[in-house]
Coordinates of C-alpha atoms in Angstrom, one line a residue:
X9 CA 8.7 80.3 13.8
X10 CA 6.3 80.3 10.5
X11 CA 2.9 82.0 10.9
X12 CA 0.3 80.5 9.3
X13 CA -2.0 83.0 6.8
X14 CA -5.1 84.5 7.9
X15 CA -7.5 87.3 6.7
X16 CA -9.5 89.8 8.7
X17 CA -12.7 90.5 6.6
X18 CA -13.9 93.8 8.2
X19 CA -17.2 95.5 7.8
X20 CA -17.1 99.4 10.0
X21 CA -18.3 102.5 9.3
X22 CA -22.2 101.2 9.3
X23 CA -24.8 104.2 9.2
X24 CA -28.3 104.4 8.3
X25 CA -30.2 107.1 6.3
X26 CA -34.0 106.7 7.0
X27 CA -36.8 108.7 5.0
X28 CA -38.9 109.3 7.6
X29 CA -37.5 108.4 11.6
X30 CA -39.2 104.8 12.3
X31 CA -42.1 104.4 14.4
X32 CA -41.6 101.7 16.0
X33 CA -40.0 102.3 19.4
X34 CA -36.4 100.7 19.7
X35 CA -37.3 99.5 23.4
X36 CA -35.1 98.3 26.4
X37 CA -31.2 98.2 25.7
X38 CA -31.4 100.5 22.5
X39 CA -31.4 104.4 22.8
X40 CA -34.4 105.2 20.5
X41 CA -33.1 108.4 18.8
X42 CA -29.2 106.9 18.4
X43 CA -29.6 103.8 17.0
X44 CA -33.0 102.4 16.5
X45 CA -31.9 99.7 14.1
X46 CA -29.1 96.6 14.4
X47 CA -27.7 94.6 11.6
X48 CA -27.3 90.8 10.5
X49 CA -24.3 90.2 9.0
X50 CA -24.1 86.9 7.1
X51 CA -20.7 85.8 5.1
X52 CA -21.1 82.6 3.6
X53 CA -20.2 79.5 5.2
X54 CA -20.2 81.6 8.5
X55 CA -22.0 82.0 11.4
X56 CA -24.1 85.4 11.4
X57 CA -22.9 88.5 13.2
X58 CA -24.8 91.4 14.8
X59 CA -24.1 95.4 14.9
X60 CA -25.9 98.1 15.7
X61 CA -26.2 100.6 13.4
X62 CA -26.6 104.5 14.6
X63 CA -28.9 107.1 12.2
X64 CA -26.9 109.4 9.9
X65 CA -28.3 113.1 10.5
X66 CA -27.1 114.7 7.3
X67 CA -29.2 115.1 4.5
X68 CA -31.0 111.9 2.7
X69 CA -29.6 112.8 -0.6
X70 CA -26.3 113.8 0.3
X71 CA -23.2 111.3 -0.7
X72 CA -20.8 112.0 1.9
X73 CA -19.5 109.7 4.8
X74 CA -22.0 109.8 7.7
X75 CA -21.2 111.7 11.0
X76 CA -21.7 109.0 12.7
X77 CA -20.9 105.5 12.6
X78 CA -20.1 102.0 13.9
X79 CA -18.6 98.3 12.8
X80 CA -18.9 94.9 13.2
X81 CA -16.4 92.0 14.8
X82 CA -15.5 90.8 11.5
X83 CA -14.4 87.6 10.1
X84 CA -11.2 85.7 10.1
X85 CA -10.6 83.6 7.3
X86 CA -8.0 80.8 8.5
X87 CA -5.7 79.1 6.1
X88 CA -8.1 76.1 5.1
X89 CA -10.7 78.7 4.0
X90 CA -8.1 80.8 1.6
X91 CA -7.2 77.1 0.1
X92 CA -10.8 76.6 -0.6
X93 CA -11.2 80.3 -2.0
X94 CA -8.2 80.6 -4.4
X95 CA -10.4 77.7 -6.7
X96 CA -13.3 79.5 -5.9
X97 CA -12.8 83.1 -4.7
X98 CA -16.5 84.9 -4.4
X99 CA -18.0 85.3 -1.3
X100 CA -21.6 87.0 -0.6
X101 CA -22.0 89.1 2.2
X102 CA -26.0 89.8 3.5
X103 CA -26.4 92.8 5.4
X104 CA -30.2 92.7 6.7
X105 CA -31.0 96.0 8.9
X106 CA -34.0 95.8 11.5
X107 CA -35.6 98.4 13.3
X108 CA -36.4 97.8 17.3
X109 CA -34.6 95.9 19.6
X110 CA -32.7 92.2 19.5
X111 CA -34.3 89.3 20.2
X112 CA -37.8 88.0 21.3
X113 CA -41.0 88.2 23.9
X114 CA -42.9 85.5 24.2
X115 CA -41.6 84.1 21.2
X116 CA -42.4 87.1 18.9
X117 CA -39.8 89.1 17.4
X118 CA -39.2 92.4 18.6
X119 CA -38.0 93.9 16.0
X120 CA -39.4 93.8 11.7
X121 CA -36.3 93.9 9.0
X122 CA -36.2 97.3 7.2
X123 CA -34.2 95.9 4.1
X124 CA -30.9 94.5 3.1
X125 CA -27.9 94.2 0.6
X126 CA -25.8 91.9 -0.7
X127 CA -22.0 92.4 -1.7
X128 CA -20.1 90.0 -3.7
X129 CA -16.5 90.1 -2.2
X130 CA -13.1 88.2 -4.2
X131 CA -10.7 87.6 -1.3
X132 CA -9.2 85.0 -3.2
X133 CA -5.4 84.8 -4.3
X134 CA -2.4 85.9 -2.7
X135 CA -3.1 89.4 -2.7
X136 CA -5.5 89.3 0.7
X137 CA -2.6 87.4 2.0
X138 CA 0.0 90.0 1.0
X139 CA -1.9 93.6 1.1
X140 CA -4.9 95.1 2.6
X141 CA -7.8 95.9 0.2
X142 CA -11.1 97.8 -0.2
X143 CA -14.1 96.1 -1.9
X144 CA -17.0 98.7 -1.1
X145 CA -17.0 102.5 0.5
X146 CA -20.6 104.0 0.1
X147 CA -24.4 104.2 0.8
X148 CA -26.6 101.3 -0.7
X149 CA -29.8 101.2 -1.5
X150 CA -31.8 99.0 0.8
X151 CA -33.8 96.5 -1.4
X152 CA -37.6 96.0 0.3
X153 CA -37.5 99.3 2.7
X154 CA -40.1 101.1 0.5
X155 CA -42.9 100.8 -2.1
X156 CA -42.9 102.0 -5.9
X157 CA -42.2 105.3 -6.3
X158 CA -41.4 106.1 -2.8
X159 CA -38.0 107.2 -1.0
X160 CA -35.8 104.7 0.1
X161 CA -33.6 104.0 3.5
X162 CA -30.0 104.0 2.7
X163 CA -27.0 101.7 4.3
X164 CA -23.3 102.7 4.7
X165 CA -20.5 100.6 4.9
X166 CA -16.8 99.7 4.3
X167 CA -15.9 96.5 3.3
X168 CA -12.4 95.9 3.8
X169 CA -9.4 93.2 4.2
X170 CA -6.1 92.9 5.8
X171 CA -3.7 90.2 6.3
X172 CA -3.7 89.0 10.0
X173 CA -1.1 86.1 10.3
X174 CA -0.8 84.0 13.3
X175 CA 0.9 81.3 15.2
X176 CA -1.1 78.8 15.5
X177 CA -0.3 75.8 18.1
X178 CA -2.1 72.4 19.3
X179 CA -2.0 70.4 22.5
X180 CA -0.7 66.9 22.1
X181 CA -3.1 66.0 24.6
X182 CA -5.6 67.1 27.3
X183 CA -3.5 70.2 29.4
X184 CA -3.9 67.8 32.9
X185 CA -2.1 65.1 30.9
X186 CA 1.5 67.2 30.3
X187 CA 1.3 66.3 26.3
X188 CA 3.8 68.4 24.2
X189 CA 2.6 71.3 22.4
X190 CA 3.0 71.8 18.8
X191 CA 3.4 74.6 15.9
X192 CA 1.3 74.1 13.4
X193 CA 1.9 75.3 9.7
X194 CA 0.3 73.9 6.9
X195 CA 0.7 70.1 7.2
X196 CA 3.7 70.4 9.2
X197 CA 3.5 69.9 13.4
X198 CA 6.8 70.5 14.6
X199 CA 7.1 70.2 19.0
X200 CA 7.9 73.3 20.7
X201 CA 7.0 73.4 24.3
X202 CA 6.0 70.7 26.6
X203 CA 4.1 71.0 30.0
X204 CA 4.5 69.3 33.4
X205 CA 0.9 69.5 35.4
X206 CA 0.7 68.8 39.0
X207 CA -2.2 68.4 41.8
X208 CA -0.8 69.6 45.0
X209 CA -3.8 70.1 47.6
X210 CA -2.1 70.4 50.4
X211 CA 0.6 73.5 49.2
X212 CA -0.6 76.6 50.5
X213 CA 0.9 78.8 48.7
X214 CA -1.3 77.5 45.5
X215 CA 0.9 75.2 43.9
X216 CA 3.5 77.5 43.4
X217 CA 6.7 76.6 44.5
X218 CA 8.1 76.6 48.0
X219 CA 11.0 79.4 46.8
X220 CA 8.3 81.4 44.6
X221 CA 8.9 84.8 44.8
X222 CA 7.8 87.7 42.9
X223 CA 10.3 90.0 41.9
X224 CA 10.4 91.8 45.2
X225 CA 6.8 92.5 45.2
X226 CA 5.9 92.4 48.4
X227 CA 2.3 93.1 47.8
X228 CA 2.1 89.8 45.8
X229 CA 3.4 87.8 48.5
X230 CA 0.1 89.3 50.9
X231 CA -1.9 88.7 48.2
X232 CA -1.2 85.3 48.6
X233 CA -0.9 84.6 51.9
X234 CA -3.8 87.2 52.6
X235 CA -6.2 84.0 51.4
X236 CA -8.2 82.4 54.0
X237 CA -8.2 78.4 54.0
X238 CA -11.2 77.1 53.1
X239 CA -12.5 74.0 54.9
X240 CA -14.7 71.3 52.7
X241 CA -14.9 70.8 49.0
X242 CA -12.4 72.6 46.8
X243 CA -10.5 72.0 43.9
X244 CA -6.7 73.8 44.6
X245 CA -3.3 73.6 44.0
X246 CA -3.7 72.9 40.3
X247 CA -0.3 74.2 38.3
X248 CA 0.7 74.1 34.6
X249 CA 4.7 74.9 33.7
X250 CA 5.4 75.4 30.3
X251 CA 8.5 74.5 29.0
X252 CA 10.6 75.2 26.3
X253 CA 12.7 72.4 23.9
X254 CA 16.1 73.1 26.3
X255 CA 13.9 72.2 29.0
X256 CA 13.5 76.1 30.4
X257 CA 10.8 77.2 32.4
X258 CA 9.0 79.8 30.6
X259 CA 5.3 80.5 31.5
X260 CA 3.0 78.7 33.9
X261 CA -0.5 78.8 34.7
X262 CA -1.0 78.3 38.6
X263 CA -4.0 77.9 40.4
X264 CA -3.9 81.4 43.5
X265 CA -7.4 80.8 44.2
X266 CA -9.2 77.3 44.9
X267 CA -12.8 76.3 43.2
X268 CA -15.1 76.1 46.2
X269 CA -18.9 75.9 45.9
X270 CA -20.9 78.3 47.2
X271 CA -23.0 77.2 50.4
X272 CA -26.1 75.3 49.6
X273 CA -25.0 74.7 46.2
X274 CA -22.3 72.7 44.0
X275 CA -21.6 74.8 41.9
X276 CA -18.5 77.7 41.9
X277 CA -20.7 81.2 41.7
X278 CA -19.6 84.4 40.1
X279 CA -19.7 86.0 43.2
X280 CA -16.7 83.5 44.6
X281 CA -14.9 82.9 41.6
X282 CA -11.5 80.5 41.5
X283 CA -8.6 82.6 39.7
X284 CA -5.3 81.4 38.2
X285 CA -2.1 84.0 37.5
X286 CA -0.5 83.3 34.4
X287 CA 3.3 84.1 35.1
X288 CA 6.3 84.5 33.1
X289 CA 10.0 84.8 34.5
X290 CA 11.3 87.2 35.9
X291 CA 15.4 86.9 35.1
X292 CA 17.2 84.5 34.9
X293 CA 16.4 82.5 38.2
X294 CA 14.1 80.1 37.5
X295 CA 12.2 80.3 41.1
X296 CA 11.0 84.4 40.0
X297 CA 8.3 85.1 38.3
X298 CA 6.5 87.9 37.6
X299 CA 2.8 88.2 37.0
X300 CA 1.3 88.8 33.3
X301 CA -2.5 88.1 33.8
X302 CA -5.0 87.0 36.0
X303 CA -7.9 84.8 34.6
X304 CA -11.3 84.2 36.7
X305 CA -13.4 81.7 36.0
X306 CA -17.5 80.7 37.8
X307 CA -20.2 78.8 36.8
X308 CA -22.9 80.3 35.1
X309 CA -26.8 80.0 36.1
X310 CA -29.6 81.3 33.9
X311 CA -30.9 79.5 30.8
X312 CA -27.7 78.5 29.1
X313 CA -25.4 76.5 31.5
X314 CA -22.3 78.2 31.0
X315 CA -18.4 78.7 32.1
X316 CA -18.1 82.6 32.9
X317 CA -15.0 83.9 32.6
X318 CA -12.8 87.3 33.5
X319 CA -9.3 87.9 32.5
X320 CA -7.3 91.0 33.3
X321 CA -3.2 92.2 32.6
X322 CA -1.9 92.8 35.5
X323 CA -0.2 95.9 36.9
X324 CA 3.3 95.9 39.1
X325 CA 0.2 97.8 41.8
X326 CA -0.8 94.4 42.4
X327 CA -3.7 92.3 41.6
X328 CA -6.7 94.8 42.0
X329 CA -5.6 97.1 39.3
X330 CA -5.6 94.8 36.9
X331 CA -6.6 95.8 33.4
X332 CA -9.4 93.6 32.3
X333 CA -9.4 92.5 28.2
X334 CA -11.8 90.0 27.7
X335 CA -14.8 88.6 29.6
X336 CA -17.7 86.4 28.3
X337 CA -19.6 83.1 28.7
X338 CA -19.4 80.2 26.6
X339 CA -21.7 76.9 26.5
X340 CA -20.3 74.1 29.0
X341 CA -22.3 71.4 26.9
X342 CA -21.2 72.8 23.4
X343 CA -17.6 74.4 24.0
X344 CA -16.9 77.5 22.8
X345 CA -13.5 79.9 21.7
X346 CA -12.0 82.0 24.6
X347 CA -10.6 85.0 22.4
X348 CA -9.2 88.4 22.9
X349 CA -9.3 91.0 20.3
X350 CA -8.2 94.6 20.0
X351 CA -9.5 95.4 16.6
X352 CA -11.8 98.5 17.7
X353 CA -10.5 101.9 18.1
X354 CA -12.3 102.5 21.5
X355 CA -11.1 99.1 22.9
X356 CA -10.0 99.1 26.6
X357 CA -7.4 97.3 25.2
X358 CA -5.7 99.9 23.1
X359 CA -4.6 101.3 26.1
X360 CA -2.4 98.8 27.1
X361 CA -1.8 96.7 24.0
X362 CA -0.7 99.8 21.2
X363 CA -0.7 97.6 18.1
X364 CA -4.4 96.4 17.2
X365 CA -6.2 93.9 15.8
X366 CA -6.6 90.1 17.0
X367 CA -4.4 88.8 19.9
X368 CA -5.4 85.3 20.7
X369 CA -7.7 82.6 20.6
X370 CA -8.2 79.6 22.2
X371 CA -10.1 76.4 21.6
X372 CA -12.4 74.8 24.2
X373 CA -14.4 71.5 24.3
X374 CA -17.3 71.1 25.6
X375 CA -17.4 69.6 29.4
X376 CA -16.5 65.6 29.4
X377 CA -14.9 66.0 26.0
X378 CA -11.1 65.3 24.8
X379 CA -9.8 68.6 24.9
X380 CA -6.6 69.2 22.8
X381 CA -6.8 72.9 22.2
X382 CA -5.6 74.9 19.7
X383 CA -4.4 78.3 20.7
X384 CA -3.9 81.2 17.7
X385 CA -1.7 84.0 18.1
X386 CA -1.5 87.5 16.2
X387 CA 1.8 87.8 15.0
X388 CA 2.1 90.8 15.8
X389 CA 2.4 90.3 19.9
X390 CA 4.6 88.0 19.2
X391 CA 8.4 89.0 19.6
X392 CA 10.0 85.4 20.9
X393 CA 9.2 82.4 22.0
X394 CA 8.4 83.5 25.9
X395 CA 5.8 85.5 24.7
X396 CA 3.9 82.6 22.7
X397 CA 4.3 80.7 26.2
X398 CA 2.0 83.0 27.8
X399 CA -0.9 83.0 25.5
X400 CA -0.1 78.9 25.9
X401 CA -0.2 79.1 29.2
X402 CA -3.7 81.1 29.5
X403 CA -4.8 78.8 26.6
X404 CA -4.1 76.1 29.3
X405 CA -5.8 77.9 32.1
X406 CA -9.2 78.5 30.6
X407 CA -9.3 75.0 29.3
X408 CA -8.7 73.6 32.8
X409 CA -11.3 76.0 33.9
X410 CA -13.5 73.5 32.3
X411 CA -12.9 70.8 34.8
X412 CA -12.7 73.1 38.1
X413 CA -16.2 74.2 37.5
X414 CA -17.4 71.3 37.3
X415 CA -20.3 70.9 39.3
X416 CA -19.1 69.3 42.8
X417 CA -21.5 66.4 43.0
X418 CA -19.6 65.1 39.9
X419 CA -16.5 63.3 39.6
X420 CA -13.1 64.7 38.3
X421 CA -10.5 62.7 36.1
X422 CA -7.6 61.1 38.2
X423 CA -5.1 63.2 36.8
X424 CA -7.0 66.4 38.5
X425 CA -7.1 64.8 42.0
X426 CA -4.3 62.7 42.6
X427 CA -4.2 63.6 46.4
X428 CA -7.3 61.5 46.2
X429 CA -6.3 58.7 44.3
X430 CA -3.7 58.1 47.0
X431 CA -5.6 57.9 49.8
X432 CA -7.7 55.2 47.9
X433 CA -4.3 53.1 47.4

């Protein structure tokens, strides 16, 4: 397998020297005397980022690195992007720094902008590709903190680059459909896995299969069988193998928990989440797998009508020590990315996942919408083709996510509920 070029465009290290402390208190959800300020981030042609940004205690007019410090997300610059660089390679980064607290109260800002900068950055050519590089290490002046003749608030950062190739793979279809899955590189699509979904309702064990076990672990097995039956409306026994191109089982996304509504209401509640286990084999035997991950999924209430989601590695302790690694919300009318990332130093990850930087990302439509996604994978996590499975097979999971939250007084595709289609025959 080809990767496909990326670059990380990374801006840590963020610090603030202030003349004079602000008076403005920072308010709810930001320590006052730690970090009274945040920071917009804006890269052209990209959506803006946020970071908070801590006060630097040394002396105003001292040069060195602050004593304490934070960084941003970052942005990933996929292969189209580089193409469209290497004509034209500057890029402008705005850094605007604000004192109080994000957002608004009844629709006034809480917070006023101190002062920004802006960076010209070259990440054009092959050398990004190739070879990390440095484009700024220092304090900057902040342009509009202060008057004439008066002292000025100061911004540290690093601006930096690394190459972060990836895998990069499409559905050939909507997950429920079984499409093939492709690698993409460049203009090339070349098939690699393919997928068999099935609807089984009335399979207790959760769609998986009748000589499932797990590796001798026994706790698994309660885990399972531990699960009440729920009477009345649920969505269950959803199951997505993947296989590879000899026709090998080698991930699968299966359904442990069904999607029930919670009472009074058609809609699946964070409280009562449904939960998959993404599985890979364990051995040679085809009917033993062992569990990788455990992905939760709910729908959200509150103002933005949203698919909430948990996942969490799993443990060979069984399902309640999982490790969780990503967890978030994302629009159900606009879509969003399902991602997991291990870039910071202090990550939860890093303790489970030694190499950082990005793992995976996955594409998801919005609700109603053909979804095809397109799942990226950091290189390196990547040491065969098994291990791509997984991340397709998660990729898989959240999409179909999607449809099992649906709210109950609406209909599903046939594909999703073929139990019911064949009563109607």
């Amino acid at each position: 397998m080809d990767p496909c070029p990326f670059v990380r465009l990374i801006i840590e290290s963020l610090a603030l020297k202030l003349p004079s402390s602000p008076t403005k208190p920072a308010g709810p959800g930001v320590h006052p005397s730690a970090t009274p300020c945040y920071a917009k981030l804006k890269l052209t042609n990209f959506p803006s980022q946020t970071a908070l940004i801590p006060l630097c205690t040394s002396d105003p007019s001292s040069s060195s690195s602050p004593d304490s410090s934070t960084s941003s997300a970052g942005f990933h610059l996929d292969p189209s992007t580089l193409r469209r660089l290497s004509s034209k390679p500057l890029l402008t980064l705005k850094v605007s720094v604000f004192t109080g607290r994000m957002g608004r109260t009844c629709g006034v800002p809480c917070s006023k902008l101190l002062g920004s900068v802006k960076m010209s950055i070259n990440v054009g050519g092959a050398g990004a590709q190739s070879k990390p590089s440095v484009y700024y290490n220092g304090w900057m002046k902040l342009a509009g903190s202060a008057g004439p003749d008066k002292p000025v608030a100061k911004l540290h950062a690093v601006v930096r680059s690394e190459p972060d190739p990836r895998f990069v793979f499409q559905f050939g279809g909507e997950p429920e459909c079984s499409p093939v899955v492709f690698q993409i590189q460049e203009n090339i699509r070349q098939p690699v896995f393919s997928c068999k979904f099935s609807a089984d309702r009335n399979n207790r064990s959760r769609s998986l299969p009748s000589d499932f076990t797990m590796g001798g672990n026994k706790g698994w097995v309660r885990t399972f069988s531990g699960e009440r039956e729920k009477s009345g409306r649920e969505r269950k026994g959803w199951m997505i193998m993947i296989h590879d191109l000899s026709g090998s089982a080698v991930a699968a996304a299966s359904m442990i928990t069904p999607f029930v509504p919670s009472p009074g209401s058609d809609r699946v509640s964070r409280s009562n989440p449904g939960a998959w286990l993404i599985l890979r084999p364990n051995g040679p035997s085809v009917s033993s797998w062992k569990p990788w991950g455990r992905l939760e999924a709910w729908r959200e209430r509150g103002p933005v009508d949203g698919l909430g989601y948990r996942f969490a590695l799993v443990t060979d302790s069984g399902l309640t020590s999982g490790v969780p690694i990503a967890e978030g919300t994302m629009s159900v009318k606009r879509g969003g990315q399902f991602c997991i990332d291990n870039a910071r130093k202090d990550s939860v990850l890093s303790l489970v996942l030694p190499v950082r930087g990005f793992v995976m990302g996955s594409s998801v439509e919005a609700e109603g919408k053909v979804s095809k996604p397109m799942v990226q994978v950091g290189v390196r996590h990547v040491t065969c083709m098994a291990d791509a499975a997984l991340f397709v097979a998660l990729s898989a999971a959240i999409d179909l996510s999607m449809d099992a939250c649906r709210l109950f007084s609406r209909k599903l595709r046939k594909e999703l509920c073929p139990d019911e289609q064949d009563s109607l025959s």
